[in-house]
């Protein structure tokens, strides 16, 4: 049986995970992933080592561009555009997908952004995607491109 202190800690972790899922739009099973569990293990170790000193959490978390530089494998960019029918606002979602050497597939959502370009043509979409990728110091290749889309919904 867990002590009261352990029960309180577990309750705090459940609440923090729930807030993480809700605020950051993450899947509930993220906590089952080996990568997430490794991250928690490292953070607990850092907390134990630094228990005597004060620091901000943001001081130890890497910037998204630092993470993107660590992805040295081939990656694929997934782009989805749509227009919200009630307001007429257009959006563009951009995600990065890559496979590890042992064929594990990973997807990272870079964001969902308002899309205000002059048109939804390939030229404007490419410029938009290039700007998003530049924020993460990523570059879309120029030799192999494939674009698919459903027909416009009227």
Coordinates of C-alpha atoms in Angstrom, one line a residue:
X1 CA 0.0 0.0 0.0
X2 CA 1.3 3.5 -0.9
X3 CA 2.0 5.9 1.9
X4 CA 0.0 9.2 2.1
X5 CA 3.0 11.0 0.6
X6 CA 3.1 8.6 -2.4
X7 CA -0.6 8.8 -2.9
X8 CA -0.4 12.6 -2.9
X9 CA 2.5 12.5 -5.4
X10 CA 0.5 10.1 -7.6
X11 CA -2.5 12.4 -7.5
X12 CA -0.4 15.4 -8.5
X13 CA 1.1 13.4 -11.4
X14 CA -2.4 12.4 -12.6
X15 CA -3.5 16.0 -12.5
X16 CA -0.4 17.2 -14.3
X17 CA -0.7 14.6 -17.0
X18 CA -4.4 15.4 -17.4
X19 CA -3.6 19.1 -17.8
X20 CA -0.8 18.2 -20.2
X21 CA -3.1 16.2 -22.4
X22 CA -5.9 18.8 -22.4
X23 CA -3.7 21.9 -22.9
X24 CA -1.3 20.4 -25.4
X25 CA -3.8 18.2 -27.3
X26 CA -1.9 15.0 -26.7
X27 CA -3.2 11.4 -26.8
X28 CA -3.8 9.8 -23.5
X29 CA -1.6 6.8 -24.2
X30 CA 1.5 9.1 -24.5
X31 CA 2.4 8.0 -21.0
X32 CA 2.8 4.4 -22.2
X33 CA 5.4 5.3 -24.7
X34 CA 9.0 4.4 -24.1
X35 CA 10.2 7.9 -25.1
X36 CA 7.9 9.6 -22.6
X37 CA 8.9 7.2 -19.8
X38 CA 12.6 7.9 -20.6
X39 CA 11.9 11.6 -20.4
X40 CA 10.2 11.3 -17.0
X41 CA 13.1 9.1 -15.7
X42 CA 15.6 11.8 -16.8
X43 CA 13.6 14.6 -15.3
X44 CA 13.3 12.7 -12.0
X45 CA 17.0 12.2 -11.9
X46 CA 17.6 15.9 -12.7
X47 CA 15.2 16.8 -9.9
X48 CA 17.1 14.5 -7.4
X49 CA 20.4 16.0 -8.4
X50 CA 19.2 19.6 -8.3
X51 CA 17.0 19.3 -5.2
X52 CA 19.2 21.8 -3.3
X53 CA 19.3 24.4 -6.1
X54 CA 16.5 26.4 -7.6
X55 CA 16.0 26.7 -11.3
X56 CA 13.2 27.3 -13.8
X57 CA 11.8 24.4 -15.7
X58 CA 12.2 26.3 -18.9
X59 CA 15.9 26.5 -18.3
X60 CA 16.3 22.7 -18.7
X61 CA 13.8 22.1 -21.5
X62 CA 15.1 22.2 -25.1
X63 CA 13.8 24.7 -27.6
X64 CA 11.8 23.1 -30.5
X65 CA 14.5 24.0 -33.0
X66 CA 17.1 22.1 -30.9
X67 CA 14.8 19.0 -31.0
X68 CA 14.3 19.4 -34.8
X69 CA 18.1 19.5 -35.3
X70 CA 18.3 16.1 -33.6
X71 CA 16.1 14.5 -36.2
X72 CA 18.7 13.5 -38.8
X73 CA 16.7 10.9 -40.6
X74 CA 14.6 11.4 -43.7
X75 CA 11.3 13.0 -42.8
X76 CA 8.1 13.7 -44.6
X77 CA 6.0 16.9 -44.2
X78 CA 2.2 16.4 -44.0
X79 CA 0.1 19.4 -44.8
X80 CA -3.6 19.8 -44.5
X81 CA -5.7 22.8 -45.4
X82 CA -9.3 23.6 -44.7
X83 CA -11.7 26.5 -44.3
X84 CA -14.0 26.7 -41.3
X85 CA -17.4 27.1 -42.8
X86 CA -19.0 29.3 -40.2
X87 CA -16.3 32.0 -40.1
X88 CA -14.7 31.4 -43.5
X89 CA -11.3 31.3 -41.8
X90 CA -8.7 29.1 -43.6
X91 CA -6.2 27.0 -41.7
X92 CA -3.2 25.0 -42.5
X93 CA -1.9 22.1 -40.3
X94 CA 1.7 21.1 -40.7
X95 CA 3.2 17.8 -39.2
X96 CA 6.6 16.1 -39.5
X97 CA 6.7 12.3 -39.9
X98 CA 9.8 10.1 -39.9
X99 CA 10.7 6.4 -39.5
X100 CA 13.6 5.1 -37.3
X101 CA 16.1 2.5 -38.5
X102 CA 13.9 -0.2 -36.9
X103 CA 10.8 1.2 -38.8
X104 CA 9.1 2.9 -35.9
X105 CA 6.9 5.7 -37.2
X106 CA 6.9 9.0 -35.4
X107 CA 4.7 12.0 -36.1
X108 CA 5.3 15.5 -34.7
X109 CA 2.6 18.2 -35.1
X110 CA 4.4 21.4 -35.8
X111 CA 1.1 23.4 -35.5
X112 CA -2.2 24.5 -36.9
X113 CA -1.9 28.0 -38.4
X114 CA -4.3 30.6 -39.9
X115 CA -3.7 30.5 -43.7
X116 CA -4.0 34.0 -45.2
X117 CA -2.2 33.5 -48.5
X118 CA -3.6 35.0 -51.8
X119 CA -4.7 31.5 -52.9
X120 CA -4.5 27.8 -52.1
X121 CA -2.3 27.1 -55.1
X122 CA 0.8 25.0 -54.8
X123 CA 3.1 28.1 -55.0
X124 CA 1.5 29.9 -52.1
X125 CA 1.2 26.7 -50.1
X126 CA 4.9 25.9 -50.6
X127 CA 5.9 29.4 -49.5
X128 CA 3.8 29.0 -46.4
X129 CA 5.2 25.6 -45.5
X130 CA 8.7 26.8 -46.1
X131 CA 8.2 29.6 -43.5
X132 CA 6.8 27.2 -40.9
X133 CA 9.7 24.8 -41.5
X134 CA 12.2 27.7 -41.2
X135 CA 11.0 28.3 -37.7
X136 CA 12.4 24.8 -36.8
X137 CA 15.4 25.2 -39.1
X138 CA 14.1 22.5 -41.4
X139 CA 14.1 22.5 -45.2
X140 CA 11.8 20.8 -47.6
X141 CA 13.7 19.0 -50.3
X142 CA 13.4 20.2 -53.9
X143 CA 14.0 16.9 -55.8
X144 CA 11.0 14.8 -54.8
X145 CA 7.6 16.3 -54.1
X146 CA 4.2 14.6 -54.1
X147 CA 1.0 16.5 -53.5
X148 CA -2.4 15.0 -53.2
X149 CA -5.7 16.6 -52.4
X150 CA -9.4 16.0 -52.5
X151 CA -11.4 18.2 -54.8
X152 CA -12.6 21.6 -53.4
X153 CA -15.7 21.4 -51.4
X154 CA -18.4 23.9 -52.6

